[in-house]
């Protein structure tokens, strides 16, 4: 049986007020790199897990060329070990539609047809606080419930984990701005299923939230690329 970790559109982080366009790009790319690194760390520890990356590029090669070029522009880089792991382990899927709800339903339907898939965890990488602890928790709690949900304050859901895809997620689910964990949890409960909700994450929308994110990263040791970029941003803003 396979566990499937799906990373969706991680480049699409909302801009943080008070930062320049380049600073926002650097923060977004650092968060993306940290999410990919943690996903690959889990997959490397579990040979049966696969990582599927959804983006708009025409091909896998085109995606990784642009990804690495953007990293270089932001002063970031993947280490050699991780680069080899990407080419061996990560599956690339091109997406056409930009509607998150349609994208998620399409991904759920695609993975549900794979008889070897045991758990599906979908990630909206626009929230930069998705780190290793959260991914570990999602797979852990899937052993105790039907659906795992994660949400950010005043924003979209950032994580959805399922064993088998309930019909309500294919018909009534909405992953658009304004939806909440509570709304989706009620939807799941009304279908007779048992959901577990992960910690609510903070959005990064101003300087104070950047400082809060930085302190949290220093305490837990995750997200090293985001930590380095925040140090650079703070230095530039002095």
PDB file of C-alpha atoms in Angstrom:
ATOM      1  CA  UNK A   1       0.000   0.000   0.000  1.00  0.00           C
ATOM      2  CA  UNK A   2       1.241   3.519  -0.792  1.00  0.00           C
ATOM      3  CA  UNK A   3       0.933   6.729   1.163  1.00  0.00           C
ATOM      4  CA  UNK A   4       0.589   9.674  -1.171  1.00  0.00           C
ATOM      5  CA  UNK A   5       1.745  13.169  -0.291  1.00  0.00           C
ATOM      6  CA  UNK A   6       0.477  15.714  -2.811  1.00  0.00           C
ATOM      7  CA  UNK A   7       1.917  19.225  -2.856  1.00  0.00           C
ATOM      8  CA  UNK A   8      -0.320  21.698  -4.663  1.00  0.00           C
ATOM      9  CA  UNK A   9       0.717  25.016  -6.187  1.00  0.00           C
ATOM     10  CA  UNK A  10       3.211  25.910  -3.477  1.00  0.00           C
ATOM     11  CA  UNK A  11       4.447  28.982  -5.379  1.00  0.00           C
ATOM     12  CA  UNK A  12       1.159  30.829  -4.912  1.00  0.00           C
ATOM     13  CA  UNK A  13       1.712  32.480  -1.513  1.00  0.00           C
ATOM     14  CA  UNK A  14      -0.159  35.731  -0.915  1.00  0.00           C
ATOM     15  CA  UNK A  15       2.182  38.752  -0.590  1.00  0.00           C
ATOM     16  CA  UNK A  16       3.098  40.129   2.822  1.00  0.00           C
ATOM     17  CA  UNK A  17       2.314  43.831   3.342  1.00  0.00           C
ATOM     18  CA  UNK A  18       5.370  46.048   3.720  1.00  0.00           C
ATOM     19  CA  UNK A  19       7.743  43.804   1.751  1.00  0.00           C
ATOM     20  CA  UNK A  20       9.125  44.543  -1.689  1.00  0.00           C
ATOM     21  CA  UNK A  21       8.206  42.317  -4.627  1.00  0.00           C
ATOM     22  CA  UNK A  22      11.634  40.656  -4.448  1.00  0.00           C
ATOM     23  CA  UNK A  23      11.369  40.097  -0.683  1.00  0.00           C
ATOM     24  CA  UNK A  24       7.959  38.467  -1.129  1.00  0.00           C
ATOM     25  CA  UNK A  25       9.420  36.281  -3.886  1.00  0.00           C
ATOM     26  CA  UNK A  26      12.300  35.251  -1.637  1.00  0.00           C
ATOM     27  CA  UNK A  27       9.952  34.381   1.235  1.00  0.00           C
ATOM     28  CA  UNK A  28       7.654  32.409  -1.055  1.00  0.00           C
ATOM     29  CA  UNK A  29      10.493  30.423  -2.621  1.00  0.00           C
ATOM     30  CA  UNK A  30      12.056  29.699   0.784  1.00  0.00           C
ATOM     31  CA  UNK A  31       8.748  28.381   2.080  1.00  0.00           C
ATOM     32  CA  UNK A  32       8.303  26.261  -1.032  1.00  0.00           C
ATOM     33  CA  UNK A  33      11.780  24.781  -0.683  1.00  0.00           C
ATOM     34  CA  UNK A  34      11.192  23.993   3.000  1.00  0.00           C
ATOM     35  CA  UNK A  35       7.883  22.264   2.221  1.00  0.00           C
ATOM     36  CA  UNK A  36       9.442  20.173  -0.552  1.00  0.00           C
ATOM     37  CA  UNK A  37      12.376  19.274   1.687  1.00  0.00           C
ATOM     38  CA  UNK A  38      10.088  18.066   4.476  1.00  0.00           C
ATOM     39  CA  UNK A  39       7.919  16.129   2.022  1.00  0.00           C
ATOM     40  CA  UNK A  40      10.974  14.398   0.602  1.00  0.00           C
ATOM     41  CA  UNK A  41      12.297  13.708   4.097  1.00  0.00           C
ATOM     42  CA  UNK A  42       9.111  11.814   4.891  1.00  0.00           C
ATOM     43  CA  UNK A  43       9.176   9.983   1.569  1.00  0.00           C
ATOM     44  CA  UNK A  44      12.810   9.014   1.994  1.00  0.00           C
ATOM     45  CA  UNK A  45      11.964   7.423   5.350  1.00  0.00           C
ATOM     46  CA  UNK A  46       9.005   5.601   3.785  1.00  0.00           C
ATOM     47  CA  UNK A  47       9.868   3.827   0.515  1.00  0.00           C
ATOM     48  CA  UNK A  48       6.163   3.300  -0.214  1.00  0.00           C
ATOM     49  CA  UNK A  49       5.335   7.011  -0.133  1.00  0.00           C
ATOM     50  CA  UNK A  50       5.278   9.061  -3.313  1.00  0.00           C
ATOM     51  CA  UNK A  51       5.369  12.819  -3.765  1.00  0.00           C
ATOM     52  CA  UNK A  52       3.232  14.345  -6.519  1.00  0.00           C
ATOM     53  CA  UNK A  53       3.856  17.964  -7.483  1.00  0.00           C
ATOM     54  CA  UNK A  54       1.132  19.934  -9.269  1.00  0.00           C
ATOM     55  CA  UNK A  55       2.072  23.087 -11.194  1.00  0.00           C
ATOM     56  CA  UNK A  56       1.342  24.948 -14.440  1.00  0.00           C
ATOM     57  CA  UNK A  57       4.603  24.282 -16.335  1.00  0.00           C
ATOM     58  CA  UNK A  58       4.307  22.350 -19.586  1.00  0.00           C
ATOM     59  CA  UNK A  59       6.663  19.585 -18.465  1.00  0.00           C
ATOM     60  CA  UNK A  60       8.603  18.316 -15.479  1.00  0.00           C
ATOM     61  CA  UNK A  61      11.888  19.569 -16.972  1.00  0.00           C
ATOM     62  CA  UNK A  62      10.403  23.015 -17.601  1.00  0.00           C
ATOM     63  CA  UNK A  63       9.120  23.181 -14.049  1.00  0.00           C
ATOM     64  CA  UNK A  64      12.414  22.225 -12.411  1.00  0.00           C
ATOM     65  CA  UNK A  65      14.427  24.564 -14.657  1.00  0.00           C
ATOM     66  CA  UNK A  66      12.249  27.508 -13.637  1.00  0.00           C
ATOM     67  CA  UNK A  67      12.188  26.373 -10.011  1.00  0.00           C
ATOM     68  CA  UNK A  68      15.990  26.191  -9.792  1.00  0.00           C
ATOM     69  CA  UNK A  69      16.371  29.509 -11.635  1.00  0.00           C
ATOM     70  CA  UNK A  70      13.987  31.177  -9.158  1.00  0.00           C
ATOM     71  CA  UNK A  71      15.909  29.656  -6.242  1.00  0.00           C
ATOM     72  CA  UNK A  72      19.168  31.053  -7.629  1.00  0.00           C
ATOM     73  CA  UNK A  73      17.621  34.502  -8.060  1.00  0.00           C
ATOM     74  CA  UNK A  74      16.565  34.392  -4.398  1.00  0.00           C
ATOM     75  CA  UNK A  75      19.955  33.194  -3.177  1.00  0.00           C
ATOM     76  CA  UNK A  76      18.651  29.692  -2.385  1.00  0.00           C
ATOM     77  CA  UNK A  77      19.651  26.239  -3.591  1.00  0.00           C
ATOM     78  CA  UNK A  78      18.801  22.586  -3.088  1.00  0.00           C
ATOM     79  CA  UNK A  79      21.644  20.432  -1.825  1.00  0.00           C
ATOM     80  CA  UNK A  80      23.020  17.704  -4.118  1.00  0.00           C
ATOM     81  CA  UNK A  81      21.414  14.901  -2.135  1.00  0.00           C
ATOM     82  CA  UNK A  82      17.981  16.513  -2.343  1.00  0.00           C
ATOM     83  CA  UNK A  83      18.365  17.238  -6.070  1.00  0.00           C
ATOM     84  CA  UNK A  84      19.077  13.569  -6.751  1.00  0.00           C
ATOM     85  CA  UNK A  85      16.077  12.633  -4.612  1.00  0.00           C
ATOM     86  CA  UNK A  86      13.818  14.983  -6.598  1.00  0.00           C
ATOM     87  CA  UNK A  87      14.751  13.382  -9.905  1.00  0.00           C
ATOM     88  CA  UNK A  88      14.246   9.871  -8.523  1.00  0.00           C
ATOM     89  CA  UNK A  89      11.195  10.244  -6.304  1.00  0.00           C
ATOM     90  CA  UNK A  90       9.059  13.256  -7.218  1.00  0.00           C
ATOM     91  CA  UNK A  91       6.274  12.873  -9.781  1.00  0.00           C
ATOM     92  CA  UNK A  92       5.244  15.976 -11.701  1.00  0.00           C
ATOM     93  CA  UNK A  93       1.666  16.572 -12.825  1.00  0.00           C
ATOM     94  CA  UNK A  94       0.696  19.538 -14.984  1.00  0.00           C
ATOM     95  CA  UNK A  95      -2.485  21.397 -14.050  1.00  0.00           C
ATOM     96  CA  UNK A  96      -4.577  23.617 -16.288  1.00  0.00           C
ATOM     97  CA  UNK A  97      -7.293  25.128 -14.106  1.00  0.00           C
ATOM     98  CA  UNK A  98      -6.465  27.704 -11.426  1.00  0.00           C
ATOM     99  CA  UNK A  99      -9.567  27.002  -9.335  1.00  0.00           C
ATOM    100  CA  UNK A 100      -8.353  25.335  -6.123  1.00  0.00           C
ATOM    101  CA  UNK A 101     -11.593  23.448  -5.536  1.00  0.00           C
ATOM    102  CA  UNK A 102     -11.627  21.946  -9.040  1.00  0.00           C
ATOM    103  CA  UNK A 103      -7.932  21.144  -8.715  1.00  0.00           C
ATOM    104  CA  UNK A 104      -8.414  19.311  -5.441  1.00  0.00           C
ATOM    105  CA  UNK A 105     -11.415  17.349  -6.671  1.00  0.00           C
ATOM    106  CA  UNK A 106      -9.432  16.349  -9.769  1.00  0.00           C
ATOM    107  CA  UNK A 107      -6.470  15.252  -7.617  1.00  0.00           C
ATOM    108  CA  UNK A 108      -8.700  13.308  -5.224  1.00  0.00           C
ATOM    109  CA  UNK A 109     -10.429  11.511  -8.078  1.00  0.00           C
ATOM    110  CA  UNK A 110      -7.106  10.674  -9.722  1.00  0.00           C
ATOM    111  CA  UNK A 111      -5.530   9.244  -6.572  1.00  0.00           C
ATOM    112  CA  UNK A 112      -8.696   7.457  -5.489  1.00  0.00           C
ATOM    113  CA  UNK A 113      -8.569   5.314  -8.628  1.00  0.00           C
ATOM    114  CA  UNK A 114      -5.133   4.012  -7.591  1.00  0.00           C
ATOM    115  CA  UNK A 115      -5.901   0.807  -5.677  1.00  0.00           C
ATOM    116  CA  UNK A 116      -2.489   0.909  -3.983  1.00  0.00           C
ATOM    117  CA  UNK A 117      -3.057   4.339  -2.441  1.00  0.00           C
ATOM    118  CA  UNK A 118      -3.740   4.151   1.295  1.00  0.00           C
ATOM    119  CA  UNK A 119      -3.606   7.742   2.541  1.00  0.00           C
ATOM    120  CA  UNK A 120      -3.879  10.984   0.584  1.00  0.00           C
ATOM    121  CA  UNK A 121      -2.618  14.265   2.032  1.00  0.00           C
ATOM    122  CA  UNK A 122      -3.128  17.406  -0.056  1.00  0.00           C
ATOM    123  CA  UNK A 123      -1.278  20.594   0.791  1.00  0.00           C
ATOM    124  CA  UNK A 124      -2.019  24.193  -0.123  1.00  0.00           C
ATOM    125  CA  UNK A 125       1.496  25.566   0.132  1.00  0.00           C
ATOM    126  CA  UNK A 126       0.420  29.208   0.186  1.00  0.00           C
ATOM    127  CA  UNK A 127       0.744  29.040   3.978  1.00  0.00           C
ATOM    128  CA  UNK A 128       4.472  29.235   4.850  1.00  0.00           C
ATOM    129  CA  UNK A 129       4.086  27.587   8.262  1.00  0.00           C
ATOM    130  CA  UNK A 130       3.504  24.095   6.829  1.00  0.00           C
ATOM    131  CA  UNK A 131       6.506  22.329   8.292  1.00  0.00           C
ATOM    132  CA  UNK A 132       7.624  18.833   9.150  1.00  0.00           C
ATOM    133  CA  UNK A 133       5.726  18.565  12.410  1.00  0.00           C
ATOM    134  CA  UNK A 134       2.434  19.215  10.633  1.00  0.00           C
ATOM    135  CA  UNK A 135       3.054  16.624   7.932  1.00  0.00           C
ATOM    136  CA  UNK A 136       4.032  14.070  10.557  1.00  0.00           C
ATOM    137  CA  UNK A 137       0.854  14.840  12.525  1.00  0.00           C
ATOM    138  CA  UNK A 138      -1.352  14.528   9.431  1.00  0.00           C
ATOM    139  CA  UNK A 139      -0.212  10.992   8.656  1.00  0.00           C
ATOM    140  CA  UNK A 140      -0.289  10.028  12.337  1.00  0.00           C
ATOM    141  CA  UNK A 141      -3.875  11.179  12.863  1.00  0.00           C
ATOM    142  CA  UNK A 142      -5.044   9.472   9.685  1.00  0.00           C
ATOM    143  CA  UNK A 143      -4.515   6.284  11.676  1.00  0.00           C
ATOM    144  CA  UNK A 144      -7.190   7.447  14.118  1.00  0.00           C
ATOM    145  CA  UNK A 145      -9.826   9.190  11.983  1.00  0.00           C
ATOM    146  CA  UNK A 146     -11.412   9.417   8.544  1.00  0.00           C
ATOM    147  CA  UNK A 147     -10.330  12.950   7.584  1.00  0.00           C
ATOM    148  CA  UNK A 148      -7.585  15.331   8.798  1.00  0.00           C
ATOM    149  CA  UNK A 149      -8.076  19.079   8.284  1.00  0.00           C
ATOM    150  CA  UNK A 150      -5.746  22.046   8.738  1.00  0.00           C
ATOM    151  CA  UNK A 151      -6.660  25.705   8.399  1.00  0.00           C
ATOM    152  CA  UNK A 152      -5.033  29.118   8.637  1.00  0.00           C
ATOM    153  CA  UNK A 153      -6.541  32.181  10.313  1.00  0.00           C
ATOM    154  CA  UNK A 154      -8.770  34.202   7.962  1.00  0.00           C
ATOM    155  CA  UNK A 155      -7.642  32.113   4.999  1.00  0.00           C
ATOM    156  CA  UNK A 156      -8.112  28.899   3.059  1.00  0.00           C
ATOM    157  CA  UNK A 157      -7.579  25.403   4.312  1.00  0.00           C
ATOM    158  CA  UNK A 158      -3.913  24.451   4.100  1.00  0.00           C
ATOM    159  CA  UNK A 159      -4.196  20.662   4.460  1.00  0.00           C
ATOM    160  CA  UNK A 160      -6.664  17.883   3.730  1.00  0.00           C
ATOM    161  CA  UNK A 161      -5.924  14.237   4.513  1.00  0.00           C
ATOM    162  CA  UNK A 162      -8.160  11.243   3.783  1.00  0.00           C
ATOM    163  CA  UNK A 163      -8.114   7.426   3.720  1.00  0.00           C
ATOM    164  CA  UNK A 164     -10.863   7.036   1.168  1.00  0.00           C
ATOM    165  CA  UNK A 165     -12.405  10.032  -0.549  1.00  0.00           C
ATOM    166  CA  UNK A 166     -15.917  10.691   0.832  1.00  0.00           C
ATOM    167  CA  UNK A 167     -18.563  11.648  -1.713  1.00  0.00           C
ATOM    168  CA  UNK A 168     -19.220  14.955   0.064  1.00  0.00           C
ATOM    169  CA  UNK A 169     -15.716  16.163  -0.819  1.00  0.00           C
ATOM    170  CA  UNK A 170     -16.426  15.548  -4.495  1.00  0.00           C
ATOM    171  CA  UNK A 171     -19.754  17.383  -4.490  1.00  0.00           C
ATOM    172  CA  UNK A 172     -20.059  19.945  -1.669  1.00  0.00           C
ATOM    173  CA  UNK A 173     -16.451  20.792  -0.733  1.00  0.00           C
ATOM    174  CA  UNK A 174     -14.999  24.266  -1.330  1.00  0.00           C
ATOM    175  CA  UNK A 175     -11.330  25.191  -0.938  1.00  0.00           C
ATOM    176  CA  UNK A 176     -11.826  28.876  -1.669  1.00  0.00           C
ATOM    177  CA  UNK A 177     -11.123  31.958   0.426  1.00  0.00           C
ATOM    178  CA  UNK A 178     -13.655  32.217   3.211  1.00  0.00           C
ATOM    179  CA  UNK A 179     -14.006  28.494   3.782  1.00  0.00           C
ATOM    180  CA  UNK A 180     -12.930  27.249   7.178  1.00  0.00           C
ATOM    181  CA  UNK A 181     -11.917  24.090   8.978  1.00  0.00           C
ATOM    182  CA  UNK A 182     -15.118  24.234  11.015  1.00  0.00           C
ATOM    183  CA  UNK A 183     -17.310  24.392   7.888  1.00  0.00           C
ATOM    184  CA  UNK A 184     -15.487  21.478   6.299  1.00  0.00           C
ATOM    185  CA  UNK A 185     -15.490  19.503   9.561  1.00  0.00           C
ATOM    186  CA  UNK A 186     -19.270  19.940   9.768  1.00  0.00           C
ATOM    187  CA  UNK A 187     -19.555  18.702   6.189  1.00  0.00           C
ATOM    188  CA  UNK A 188     -17.518  15.616   7.090  1.00  0.00           C
ATOM    189  CA  UNK A 189     -19.530  14.960  10.281  1.00  0.00           C
ATOM    190  CA  UNK A 190     -22.831  15.269   8.428  1.00  0.00           C
ATOM    191  CA  UNK A 191     -21.581  12.519   6.129  1.00  0.00           C
ATOM    192  CA  UNK A 192     -21.181  10.252   9.173  1.00  0.00           C
ATOM    193  CA  UNK A 193     -17.376  10.475   9.250  1.00  0.00           C
ATOM    194  CA  UNK A 194     -14.921  11.446  11.988  1.00  0.00           C
ATOM    195  CA  UNK A 195     -12.575  14.398  11.297  1.00  0.00           C
ATOM    196  CA  UNK A 196      -9.593  15.655  13.305  1.00  0.00           C
ATOM    197  CA  UNK A 197      -8.510  19.294  13.011  1.00  0.00           C
ATOM    198  CA  UNK A 198      -4.835  20.273  13.258  1.00  0.00           C
ATOM    199  CA  UNK A 199      -3.576  23.492  14.851  1.00  0.00           C
ATOM    200  CA  UNK A 200      -4.738  26.712  13.225  1.00  0.00           C
ATOM    201  CA  UNK A 201      -1.785  28.482  11.592  1.00  0.00           C
ATOM    202  CA  UNK A 202      -1.048  32.188  11.452  1.00  0.00           C
ATOM    203  CA  UNK A 203      -1.029  34.031   8.142  1.00  0.00           C
ATOM    204  CA  UNK A 204       2.041  36.076   7.290  1.00  0.00           C
ATOM    205  CA  UNK A 205       0.555  39.434   6.347  1.00  0.00           C
ATOM    206  CA  UNK A 206       2.690  42.126   8.080  1.00  0.00           C
ATOM    207  CA  UNK A 207       6.002  42.766   9.860  1.00  0.00           C
ATOM    208  CA  UNK A 208       4.703  41.604  13.243  1.00  0.00           C
ATOM    209  CA  UNK A 209       3.576  38.276  11.800  1.00  0.00           C
ATOM    210  CA  UNK A 210       7.008  37.862  10.192  1.00  0.00           C
ATOM    211  CA  UNK A 211       8.639  38.315  13.604  1.00  0.00           C
ATOM    212  CA  UNK A 212       6.253  35.761  15.127  1.00  0.00           C
ATOM    213  CA  UNK A 213       7.038  33.279  12.345  1.00  0.00           C
ATOM    214  CA  UNK A 214      10.776  33.805  12.847  1.00  0.00           C
ATOM    215  CA  UNK A 215      10.585  33.153  16.584  1.00  0.00           C
ATOM    216  CA  UNK A 216       8.566  29.980  16.039  1.00  0.00           C
ATOM    217  CA  UNK A 217      11.053  28.665  13.474  1.00  0.00           C
ATOM    218  CA  UNK A 218      13.958  29.372  15.855  1.00  0.00           C
ATOM    219  CA  UNK A 219      12.223  27.350  18.569  1.00  0.00           C
ATOM    220  CA  UNK A 220      11.286  24.262  16.552  1.00  0.00           C
ATOM    221  CA  UNK A 221      14.295  24.071  14.217  1.00  0.00           C
ATOM    222  CA  UNK A 222      12.228  23.484  11.061  1.00  0.00           C
ATOM    223  CA  UNK A 223      12.107  25.626   7.900  1.00  0.00           C
ATOM    224  CA  UNK A 224      15.816  26.611   7.728  1.00  0.00           C
ATOM    225  CA  UNK A 225      15.476  28.332   4.340  1.00  0.00           C
ATOM    226  CA  UNK A 226      12.614  30.516   5.553  1.00  0.00           C
ATOM    227  CA  UNK A 227      14.658  31.359   8.634  1.00  0.00           C
ATOM    228  CA  UNK A 228      17.647  32.458   6.507  1.00  0.00           C
ATOM    229  CA  UNK A 229      15.486  34.583   4.208  1.00  0.00           C
ATOM    230  CA  UNK A 230      13.747  36.249   7.162  1.00  0.00           C
ATOM    231  CA  UNK A 231      17.152  37.161   8.605  1.00  0.00           C
ATOM    232  CA  UNK A 232      18.042  38.824   5.287  1.00  0.00           C
ATOM    233  CA  UNK A 233      14.711  40.651   5.112  1.00  0.00           C
ATOM    234  CA  UNK A 234      15.034  41.951   8.682  1.00  0.00           C
ATOM    235  CA  UNK A 235      18.572  43.155   7.926  1.00  0.00           C
ATOM    236  CA  UNK A 236      17.359  45.012   4.805  1.00  0.00           C
ATOM    237  CA  UNK A 237      14.551  46.659   6.752  1.00  0.00           C
ATOM    238  CA  UNK A 238      16.815  48.067   9.483  1.00  0.00           C
TER     239      UNK A 238
END
